[in-house]
Coordinates of C-alpha atoms and ligand atoms in Angstrom, one line a residue:
Chain X
X2 CA 6.6 35.1 63.0
X3 CA 5.3 38.4 61.8
X4 CA 8.6 38.9 60.1
X5 CA 8.2 35.6 58.2
X6 CA 4.8 36.6 57.0
X7 CA 6.3 39.9 55.8
X8 CA 8.9 38.0 53.9
X9 CA 6.4 35.8 52.3
X10 CA 4.3 38.8 51.3
X11 CA 6.9 40.3 49.2
X12 CA 7.6 37.1 47.4
X13 CA 5.7 36.8 44.1
X14 CA 2.9 34.3 44.2
X15 CA 4.8 31.7 42.2
X16 CA 7.6 32.0 44.7
X17 CA 5.3 31.1 47.5
X18 CA 4.0 28.2 45.7
X19 CA 7.5 27.0 44.9
X20 CA 8.4 27.3 48.5
X21 CA 5.5 25.1 49.6
X22 CA 6.2 22.6 46.9
X23 CA 9.8 22.3 47.5
X24 CA 9.2 22.3 51.3
X25 CA 6.6 19.6 50.9
X26 CA 8.7 17.6 48.5
X27 CA 11.8 17.9 50.7
X28 CA 10.0 17.0 53.9
X29 CA 8.4 13.9 52.4
X30 CA 11.3 12.2 50.7
X31 CA 10.5 8.9 52.3
X32 CA 7.0 9.3 51.0
X33 CA 8.2 9.9 47.5
X34 CA 10.4 6.8 47.6
X35 CA 7.4 4.8 48.7
X36 CA 5.2 5.9 45.7
X37 CA 8.0 6.0 43.2
X38 CA 8.0 2.2 42.6
X39 CA 4.5 1.9 41.3
X40 CA 4.7 5.2 39.4
X41 CA 7.8 4.1 37.6
X42 CA 6.0 0.9 36.7
X43 CA 3.3 3.0 35.3
X44 CA 5.9 5.0 33.4
X45 CA 7.0 1.8 31.8
X46 CA 3.6 1.4 30.3
X47 CA 3.8 4.9 29.1
X48 CA 7.2 4.3 27.4
X49 CA 6.0 1.0 25.9
X50 CA 3.0 2.6 24.4
X51 CA 5.1 5.5 23.1
X52 CA 7.6 3.2 21.5
X53 CA 5.0 1.0 19.9
X54 CA 3.1 4.0 18.6
X55 CA 6.0 5.9 17.2
X56 CA 7.7 2.9 15.6
X57 CA 4.5 1.9 13.9
X58 CA 2.9 5.2 13.2
X59 CA 5.8 6.8 11.4
X60 CA 6.1 4.2 8.6
X61 CA 2.4 3.9 8.4
X62 CA 2.1 7.7 8.1
X63 CA 4.7 7.6 5.4
X64 CA 2.6 5.0 3.5
X65 CA -0.4 7.3 3.9
X66 CA 1.5 10.2 2.4
X67 CA 2.3 8.0 -0.6
X68 CA -1.3 7.0 -0.8
X69 CA -2.4 10.6 -0.8
X70 CA 0.1 11.4 -3.5
X71 CA -0.9 8.4 -5.6
X72 CA -2.2 9.1 -9.0
X73 CA -4.8 6.3 -8.5
X74 CA -7.6 8.6 -7.4
X75 CA -9.7 6.2 -5.3
X76 CA -6.7 5.4 -3.1
X77 CA -5.8 9.1 -2.8
X78 CA -9.3 10.0 -1.8
X79 CA -9.5 7.2 0.7
X80 CA -6.3 8.2 2.3
X81 CA -7.3 11.9 2.5
X82 CA -10.7 10.9 4.0
X83 CA -8.9 8.8 6.6
X84 CA -6.6 11.6 7.5
X85 CA -9.5 14.0 7.7
X86 CA -11.4 11.8 10.1
X87 CA -8.5 10.9 12.3
X88 CA -7.3 14.5 12.7
X89 CA -10.8 15.9 12.9
X90 CA -12.0 13.9 15.8
X91 CA -10.6 13.7 19.4
X92 CA -8.1 11.0 20.0
X93 CA -10.0 10.3 23.3
X94 CA -13.1 9.6 21.3
X95 CA -11.2 7.2 19.0
X96 CA -9.8 5.4 22.0
X97 CA -13.2 5.0 23.6
X98 CA -14.6 3.9 20.4
X99 CA -12.0 1.1 19.9
X100 CA -12.2 0.0 23.5
X101 CA -15.9 0.2 24.2
X102 CA -17.6 1.0 20.9
X103 CA -16.3 -1.8 18.7
X104 CA -17.5 -4.7 21.0
X105 CA -21.0 -3.2 20.8
X106 CA -21.2 -3.4 17.0
X107 CA -23.9 -5.9 15.9
X108 CA -22.7 -9.3 14.7
X109 CA -18.9 -8.6 14.5
X110 CA -18.8 -6.9 17.9
X111 CA -18.0 -10.0 19.9
X112 CA -14.9 -10.6 17.9
X113 CA -13.7 -7.1 18.5
X114 CA -13.2 -7.3 22.2
X115 CA -9.5 -6.4 22.4
X116 CA -7.2 -6.2 25.4
X117 CA -7.3 -2.7 26.6
X118 CA -3.7 -2.0 26.1
X119 CA -3.7 -3.5 22.6
X120 CA -6.8 -1.5 21.8
X121 CA -5.1 1.7 23.0
X122 CA -2.0 1.0 21.0
X123 CA -4.2 0.5 17.9
X124 CA -5.9 3.8 18.6
X125 CA -2.7 5.7 19.0
X126 CA -1.1 4.2 15.9
X127 CA -4.1 4.9 13.7
X128 CA -4.4 8.4 15.0
X129 CA -0.8 9.4 14.9
X130 CA -0.2 7.9 11.5
X131 CA -2.6 10.5 10.2
X132 CA -0.6 13.3 11.8
X133 CA 2.7 12.0 10.6
X134 CA 1.2 11.6 7.1
X135 CA 0.4 15.3 7.1
X136 CA 3.9 16.2 8.4
X137 CA 5.5 14.2 5.6
X138 CA 3.2 15.7 3.0
X139 CA 4.4 19.1 4.2
X140 CA 8.0 17.9 3.9
X141 CA 7.4 16.9 0.3
X142 CA 5.8 20.2 -0.5
X143 CA 8.9 22.0 0.8
X144 CA 11.1 20.4 -1.8
X145 CA 11.9 22.6 -4.8
X146 CA 10.8 21.3 -8.2
X147 CA 14.3 22.0 -9.4
X148 CA 15.4 18.9 -7.4
X149 CA 13.1 16.7 -9.6
X150 CA 14.3 18.5 -12.8
X151 CA 18.0 18.2 -12.0
X152 CA 17.4 14.5 -11.3
X153 CA 15.6 13.9 -14.5
X154 CA 18.2 15.7 -16.6
X155 CA 20.9 13.7 -14.9
X156 CA 19.1 10.5 -16.0
X157 CA 17.9 9.3 -12.7
X158 CA 14.7 7.3 -12.9
X159 CA 11.6 7.9 -10.7
X160 CA 12.6 5.3 -8.1
X161 CA 16.1 6.7 -7.8
X162 CA 14.9 10.2 -7.7
X163 CA 12.4 9.4 -4.9
X164 CA 14.7 7.2 -2.7
X165 CA 18.0 9.0 -3.2
X166 CA 17.1 12.6 -3.7
X167 CA 13.5 13.4 -2.5
X168 CA 13.0 11.2 0.6
X169 CA 16.2 12.1 2.4
X170 CA 15.3 15.8 2.0
X171 CA 11.7 15.2 3.0
X172 CA 12.8 13.5 6.3
X173 CA 15.2 16.3 7.0
X174 CA 12.5 18.9 6.5
X175 CA 10.0 16.9 8.6
X176 CA 12.3 16.2 11.5
X177 CA 11.4 19.2 13.7
X178 CA 7.7 18.6 13.2
X179 CA 8.2 14.9 13.9
X180 CA 10.1 15.8 17.1
X181 CA 7.3 18.1 18.2
X182 CA 4.6 15.5 17.5
X183 CA 6.6 12.9 19.4
X184 CA 6.6 15.1 22.5
X185 CA 2.8 15.5 22.1
X186 CA 2.6 11.7 21.9
X187 CA 4.4 11.2 25.2
X188 CA 1.9 13.5 26.9
X189 CA -1.1 11.9 25.1
X190 CA -0.2 8.6 26.6
X191 CA -2.0 9.9 29.7
X192 CA -5.2 9.3 27.8
X193 CA -4.7 5.6 28.7
X194 CA -6.1 6.7 32.0
X195 CA -9.5 7.1 30.4
X196 CA -9.6 3.5 29.2
X197 CA -8.4 2.2 32.5
X198 CA -5.0 1.0 31.5
X199 CA -2.8 1.5 34.5
X200 CA 0.0 3.9 33.5
X201 CA 1.9 6.7 35.2
X202 CA -1.0 9.1 35.7
X203 CA -3.2 6.3 37.0
X204 CA -0.8 5.5 39.8
X205 CA -0.4 9.2 40.6
X206 CA -4.2 9.7 40.8
X207 CA -4.5 6.6 43.0
X208 CA -1.8 7.8 45.4
X209 CA -3.4 11.3 45.6
X210 CA -6.8 9.8 46.5
X211 CA -5.4 7.4 49.0
X212 CA -2.9 9.6 50.8
X213 CA -4.6 13.0 50.5
X214 CA -1.6 14.7 49.1
X215 CA -0.8 16.3 45.8
X216 CA 2.8 15.3 45.8
X217 CA 2.2 12.3 43.4
X218 CA 1.0 14.8 40.8
X219 CA 4.3 16.6 41.0
X220 CA 6.3 13.4 40.8
X221 CA 4.3 12.4 37.8
X222 CA 4.8 15.8 36.2
X223 CA 8.5 15.4 36.8
X224 CA 8.6 12.0 35.2
X225 CA 6.8 13.3 32.1
X226 CA 9.3 16.2 32.0
X227 CA 12.2 13.8 32.1
X228 CA 10.8 11.7 29.4
X229 CA 10.1 14.7 27.1
X230 CA 13.5 16.1 27.9
X231 CA 15.3 12.9 26.9
X232 CA 13.2 12.8 23.7
X233 CA 14.0 16.4 22.9
X234 CA 17.7 15.7 23.3
X235 CA 17.6 12.6 21.1
X236 CA 15.9 14.6 18.4
X237 CA 18.3 17.4 18.7
X238 CA 21.2 15.0 18.2
X239 CA 19.4 13.5 15.1
X240 CA 18.8 17.0 13.7
X241 CA 22.4 17.9 14.2
X242 CA 23.5 14.7 12.5
X243 CA 21.3 15.5 9.5
X244 CA 22.0 19.1 9.2
X245 CA 23.9 18.9 5.9
X246 CA 26.1 21.8 6.7
Chain Z
X1 CA 27.8 19.5 -38.9
X2 CA 24.6 20.0 -37.0
X3 CA 24.4 18.3 -33.7
X4 CA 21.1 19.8 -32.8
X5 CA 18.4 20.4 -35.3
X6 CA 15.2 22.0 -34.3
X7 CA 12.4 22.7 -36.8
X8 CA 9.0 24.3 -36.3
X9 CA 9.1 23.8 -32.6
X10 CA 5.7 24.8 -31.1
X11 CA 5.0 25.0 -27.4
X12 CA 1.9 26.4 -25.6
X13 CA 1.0 26.6 -22.0
X14 CA -2.8 26.4 -22.2
X15 CA -3.8 29.3 -24.5
X16 CA -0.5 31.0 -24.3
X17 CA 1.7 30.2 -27.3
X18 CA 5.2 30.4 -25.9
X19 CA 7.2 29.1 -28.8
X20 CA 5.9 29.8 -32.3
X21 CA 7.5 27.5 -34.8
X22 CA 11.1 27.9 -33.9
X23 CA 13.7 26.6 -36.3
X24 CA 17.5 26.6 -35.7
X25 CA 20.5 24.4 -35.8
X26 CA 23.5 24.1 -33.5
X27 CA 26.8 22.8 -35.0
X28 CA 29.2 20.6 -33.1
X29 CA 31.6 22.7 -31.0
X30 CA 29.4 25.8 -31.4
X31 CA 28.9 28.1 -28.5
X32 CA 25.5 29.6 -29.0
X33 CA 24.3 32.5 -26.8
X34 CA 20.6 33.0 -26.6
X35 CA 19.5 36.5 -25.7
X36 CA 16.1 38.2 -25.5
X37 CA 13.7 39.9 -23.1
X38 CA 12.3 38.0 -20.2
X39 CA 9.3 36.0 -21.0
X40 CA 10.4 35.5 -24.7
X41 CA 10.6 31.7 -24.3
X42 CA 14.3 31.2 -23.9
X43 CA 14.0 28.9 -20.9
X44 CA 11.1 27.0 -22.5
X45 CA 13.2 26.4 -25.6
X46 CA 16.1 25.0 -23.6
X47 CA 13.9 22.9 -21.4
X48 CA 12.2 21.4 -24.5
X49 CA 15.5 20.1 -25.7
X50 CA 16.0 18.0 -22.6
X51 CA 12.4 17.0 -22.4
X52 CA 11.6 19.0 -19.2
X53 CA 8.8 20.4 -21.4
X54 CA 6.7 18.4 -23.7
X55 CA 6.4 20.2 -27.0
X56 CA 3.2 20.5 -29.0
X57 CA 4.6 20.4 -32.5
X58 CA 7.7 20.3 -34.6
X59 CA 10.8 18.2 -34.6
X60 CA 14.0 17.9 -32.5
X61 CA 17.0 15.9 -33.6
X62 CA 20.1 15.5 -31.4
X63 CA 23.3 14.0 -32.7
X64 CA 21.4 12.4 -35.5
X65 CA 18.7 10.8 -33.4
X66 CA 15.1 11.9 -33.6
X67 CA 13.8 13.0 -30.2
X68 CA 10.5 14.3 -31.6
X69 CA 9.3 14.1 -35.2
X70 CA 6.4 16.3 -36.1
X71 CA 5.2 16.5 -32.5
X72 CA 5.5 12.8 -31.9
X73 CA 8.1 11.7 -29.4
X74 CA 10.2 8.6 -29.7
X75 CA 9.8 5.7 -27.2
X76 CA 10.5 6.7 -23.6
X77 CA 13.7 4.6 -23.6
X78 CA 14.9 6.4 -26.7
X79 CA 13.9 9.8 -25.3
X80 CA 16.0 9.0 -22.2
X81 CA 19.0 7.8 -24.3
X82 CA 18.8 10.9 -26.5
X83 CA 18.4 13.5 -23.8
X84 CA 21.3 11.9 -21.8
X85 CA 23.6 13.4 -24.5
X86 CA 22.8 16.8 -23.0
X87 CA 23.6 18.2 -19.6
X88 CA 21.9 21.2 -18.1
X89 CA 23.0 23.9 -15.7
X90 CA 20.1 25.8 -14.0
X91 CA 19.9 29.4 -12.9
X92 CA 19.3 28.2 -9.3
X93 CA 22.0 25.5 -9.4
X94 CA 19.6 22.8 -8.1
X95 CA 22.4 21.0 -6.3
X96 CA 21.3 18.2 -4.0
X97 CA 21.5 19.8 -0.5
X98 CA 21.8 16.6 1.4
X99 CA 24.9 15.5 -0.5
X100 CA 28.4 16.8 -0.3
X101 CA 30.0 18.3 -3.3
X102 CA 31.8 15.1 -4.1
X103 CA 28.6 13.1 -3.6
X104 CA 26.7 15.5 -5.8
X105 CA 29.2 14.7 -8.6
X106 CA 29.4 11.0 -8.0
X107 CA 25.9 9.9 -7.2
X108 CA 24.3 10.4 -10.6
X109 CA 26.9 8.5 -12.6
X110 CA 26.9 5.8 -10.0
X111 CA 23.2 5.4 -10.3
X112 CA 22.9 5.8 -14.1
X113 CA 26.2 4.9 -15.8
X114 CA 27.7 1.5 -16.0
X115 CA 31.2 2.5 -14.9
X116 CA 33.5 1.3 -12.2
X117 CA 33.6 3.4 -9.1
X118 CA 37.3 4.1 -9.6
X119 CA 36.6 5.7 -13.0
X120 CA 33.9 7.9 -11.5
X121 CA 36.1 8.9 -8.6
X122 CA 38.9 9.7 -10.9
X123 CA 36.6 11.9 -13.1
X124 CA 35.2 13.7 -10.1
X125 CA 38.7 14.4 -8.8
X126 CA 39.7 15.9 -12.1
X127 CA 36.6 18.0 -12.4
X128 CA 36.9 19.3 -8.9
X129 CA 40.4 20.4 -9.8
X130 CA 39.2 22.0 -13.0
X131 CA 36.6 24.1 -11.2
X132 CA 39.1 24.9 -8.5
X133 CA 37.1 23.3 -5.6
X134 CA 39.3 20.4 -4.6
X135 CA 39.4 21.6 -1.1
X136 CA 35.6 21.8 -0.9
X137 CA 35.0 18.2 -1.9
X138 CA 33.4 17.3 1.4
X139 CA 31.5 20.5 2.0
X140 CA 27.7 20.6 1.7
X141 CA 26.1 23.0 -0.8
X142 CA 24.7 25.1 2.0
X143 CA 28.3 26.1 2.9
X144 CA 29.3 27.3 -0.6
X145 CA 29.0 30.7 -2.2
X146 CA 26.7 31.1 -5.2
X147 CA 29.6 31.1 -7.6
X148 CA 31.0 27.9 -6.0
X149 CA 27.6 26.2 -6.2
X150 CA 27.3 27.0 -9.9
X151 CA 30.7 25.7 -10.6
X152 CA 29.8 22.5 -8.8
X153 CA 26.6 22.3 -10.8
X154 CA 28.7 22.6 -14.0
X155 CA 31.0 19.8 -12.8
X156 CA 28.0 17.7 -11.9
X157 CA 26.6 18.0 -15.4
X158 CA 30.0 17.2 -16.9
X159 CA 30.3 14.0 -14.8
X160 CA 27.7 12.5 -17.2
X161 CA 30.0 13.1 -20.2
X162 CA 27.4 15.1 -22.2
X163 CA 28.0 16.0 -25.8
X164 CA 26.1 19.2 -25.3
X165 CA 25.8 21.5 -22.3
X166 CA 22.8 23.8 -21.9
X167 CA 23.0 26.8 -19.5
X168 CA 19.9 28.7 -18.4
X169 CA 21.0 32.1 -17.1
X170 CA 23.8 30.5 -15.1
X171 CA 25.0 33.8 -13.5
X172 CA 21.6 35.5 -13.1
X173 CA 21.2 34.4 -9.4
X174 CA 24.8 35.4 -8.5
X175 CA 26.1 38.5 -6.9
X176 CA 27.9 40.5 -9.6
X177 CA 31.4 39.9 -8.1
X178 CA 30.8 36.1 -8.3
X179 CA 29.8 35.9 -12.0
X180 CA 33.4 36.0 -13.2
X181 CA 34.5 32.7 -11.7
X182 CA 31.5 30.9 -13.3
X183 CA 32.0 32.6 -16.7
X184 CA 35.7 31.6 -16.5
X185 CA 34.8 27.9 -16.2
X186 CA 32.4 28.3 -19.1
X187 CA 35.0 30.0 -21.2
X188 CA 37.5 27.2 -20.5
X189 CA 34.9 24.7 -21.6
X190 CA 34.4 26.6 -24.9
X191 CA 38.1 26.5 -25.5
X192 CA 38.0 22.8 -25.1
X193 CA 35.4 22.7 -27.9
X194 CA 32.4 21.8 -25.7
X195 CA 29.2 22.4 -27.6
X196 CA 27.1 24.8 -25.5
X197 CA 23.9 26.7 -25.7
X198 CA 23.8 29.5 -23.2
X199 CA 20.8 31.6 -22.3
X200 CA 22.4 34.7 -20.8
X201 CA 22.1 38.4 -20.1
X202 CA 25.9 38.7 -20.0
X203 CA 26.5 40.5 -23.3
X204 CA 30.2 40.6 -22.7
X205 CA 30.3 36.8 -22.5
X206 CA 28.1 36.5 -25.6
X207 CA 30.4 38.8 -27.6
X208 CA 33.6 37.3 -26.4
X209 CA 32.9 33.6 -26.1
X210 CA 30.0 32.8 -28.4
X211 CA 30.4 32.2 -32.1
X212 CA 26.7 32.6 -32.7
X213 CA 24.0 34.6 -31.0
X214 CA 20.3 34.0 -31.2
X215 CA 17.9 36.8 -30.4
X216 CA 14.5 35.7 -29.3
X217 CA 11.4 37.8 -28.7
X218 CA 7.8 36.8 -28.0
X219 CA 8.3 33.2 -28.8
X220 CA 10.2 33.7 -32.1
X221 CA 13.8 33.8 -33.2
X222 CA 14.0 37.3 -34.6
X223 CA 17.6 37.3 -35.7
X224 CA 20.7 35.1 -35.4
X225 CA 24.3 35.5 -36.5
X226 CA 27.9 35.9 -35.5
X227 CA 28.2 38.2 -32.4
X228 CA 30.1 40.8 -34.4
X229 CA 27.2 41.1 -36.9
X230 CA 24.3 40.9 -34.4
X231 CA 25.7 43.2 -31.8
X232 CA 27.3 45.8 -34.2
X233 CA 24.9 45.6 -37.1
X234 CA 21.5 44.3 -35.9
X235 CA 19.2 44.2 -38.8
X236 CA 15.9 43.9 -37.0
X237 CA 14.3 46.8 -35.2
X238 CA 13.3 44.6 -32.2
X239 CA 16.9 43.5 -31.9
X240 CA 18.1 47.1 -32.0
X241 CA 15.6 48.1 -29.4
X242 CA 16.6 45.3 -27.1
X243 CA 20.3 45.9 -27.5
X244 CA 19.8 49.6 -26.7
X245 CA 18.0 48.7 -23.5
X246 CA 20.7 46.4 -22.1
Ligands
LIG18 N1 5.0 26.1 -16.6 C1 4.5 27.2 -17.2 N2 3.2 27.4 -17.2 C2 2.6 28.4 -17.7 N3 3.3 29.4 -18.3 C3 4.6 29.3 -18.4 C4 5.3 28.2 -17.8 N4 6.6 28.3 -18.0 C5 6.7 29.5 -18.7 N5 5.6 30.1 -18.9 C6 5.3 31.3 -19.7 O1 5.9 31.1 -20.9 C7 6.5 32.4 -21.3 C8 8.0 32.2 -21.6 O2 8.7 31.8 -20.4 P1 10.2 31.5 -20.4 O3 10.5 30.4 -21.4 O4 10.5 31.2 -19.0 O5 10.8 32.9 -20.9 P2 12.3 33.4 -20.7 O6 13.2 32.3 -20.2 O7 12.7 33.9 -22.0 O8 12.2 34.5 -19.7 C9 6.3 33.4 -20.2 O9 5.2 34.1 -20.5 C10 6.0 32.5 -19.0 O10 5.1 33.1 -18.1
LIG19 MG1 14.2 32.1 -18.4

């Protein structure tokens, strides 16, 4: 026994922790199987929110970019103001506002009682569209003005220049930032917890409280890691496909 | 016969007068070299011809059609039709990086010209052969050398069948050992009687290939003439000073 303690003492602290974690995880495989069912169910909610948010927020963000770029000044200002507000306030605040704030508005409030999950989706889409809009705007800025000039001299009209020359390059430039933002989105889905939509983290927390063990947290962490890993790989494949080399 | 007629062309950027009433003609089949110190307005002059810059006064006539008359432009459609007679090759190539060499050549005529795909394809095949890059047809610009990129840019301009080709310092961005391959393509074009205006620092090319040289300084055409006159017997002091420096 003293020998064991000595061995432990020379291990770095992280090593000790890992030892306990792995030991704990290994010893309670049955336990893990028992909590995995509900947690994966929660993960489905996470994935669903992620898919809805990303599929809607990217096109919406792109439209916002066009609005910002618009020569119709009121539209441009409106879009810029929208982006400023959405990026300048916490997503959590926006979610709470949509879920609990809207119904409290006078007169219209009673019509704005949304299903929690729907409300959360709305919040995520509205918020992430602003971030994607900024990413796409950055992508546009990165395009050399020589691309527009060459297009013009070759006789392409504005529409052709935009759709065939500029946008493909913009998306290519924006891809790494979009990938990054998507990984953040996966992790942000945990905010559903705050508006009491049962998702992955919710089930983990429930199990922790009920069973007095931190194992569910590690399982949840692992599931998040797997999701972000899959996402990262998918984006790497897309990036390679659009490398233009 | 003049194919380009420019008279009293004025262009300012804000308070800066960049072109001060420039007048010159270019005849069909001419190869005109435009030389002069940096900042003298050479690029602006070239860009005005293809309407990349809006001029503030004067007239431009291309192949008999009035692009601008006394500072007033023709209708947008007309402007487009008239400028389409000219192709332009830029210092920094401006190839489309997301398209292969072949796509760079074929996309613009596909979008703009009313031609069967087979005709466009045939022309791109011929032009790739002409610039010696048949084997690079499916490469992306990122994988080409500077000299190869500029040759592709020339071919891309030629795909539109222009009557006049404008070059803005086509070799200035290239490593010295790569300028030769580009100048060779330009020389071939000159031998095929292509009308060209070439802004260049390559005095050798100007002497050998051009049949007229225009010297610009400070927004004005100071002197123009056959290369043998202008290089060997410059009349103006500013021309002399410039030629002594390069
Ligand atoms: N878009 C622009 N805005 C303001 N000034 C410009 C612009 N383009 C060129 N200039 C100015 O006009 C002058 C002539 O430029 P340019 O035609 O590029 O000369 P060159 O090609 O002979 O070097 C320079 O002083 C340059 O700084
Ligand atoms: Mg220049």
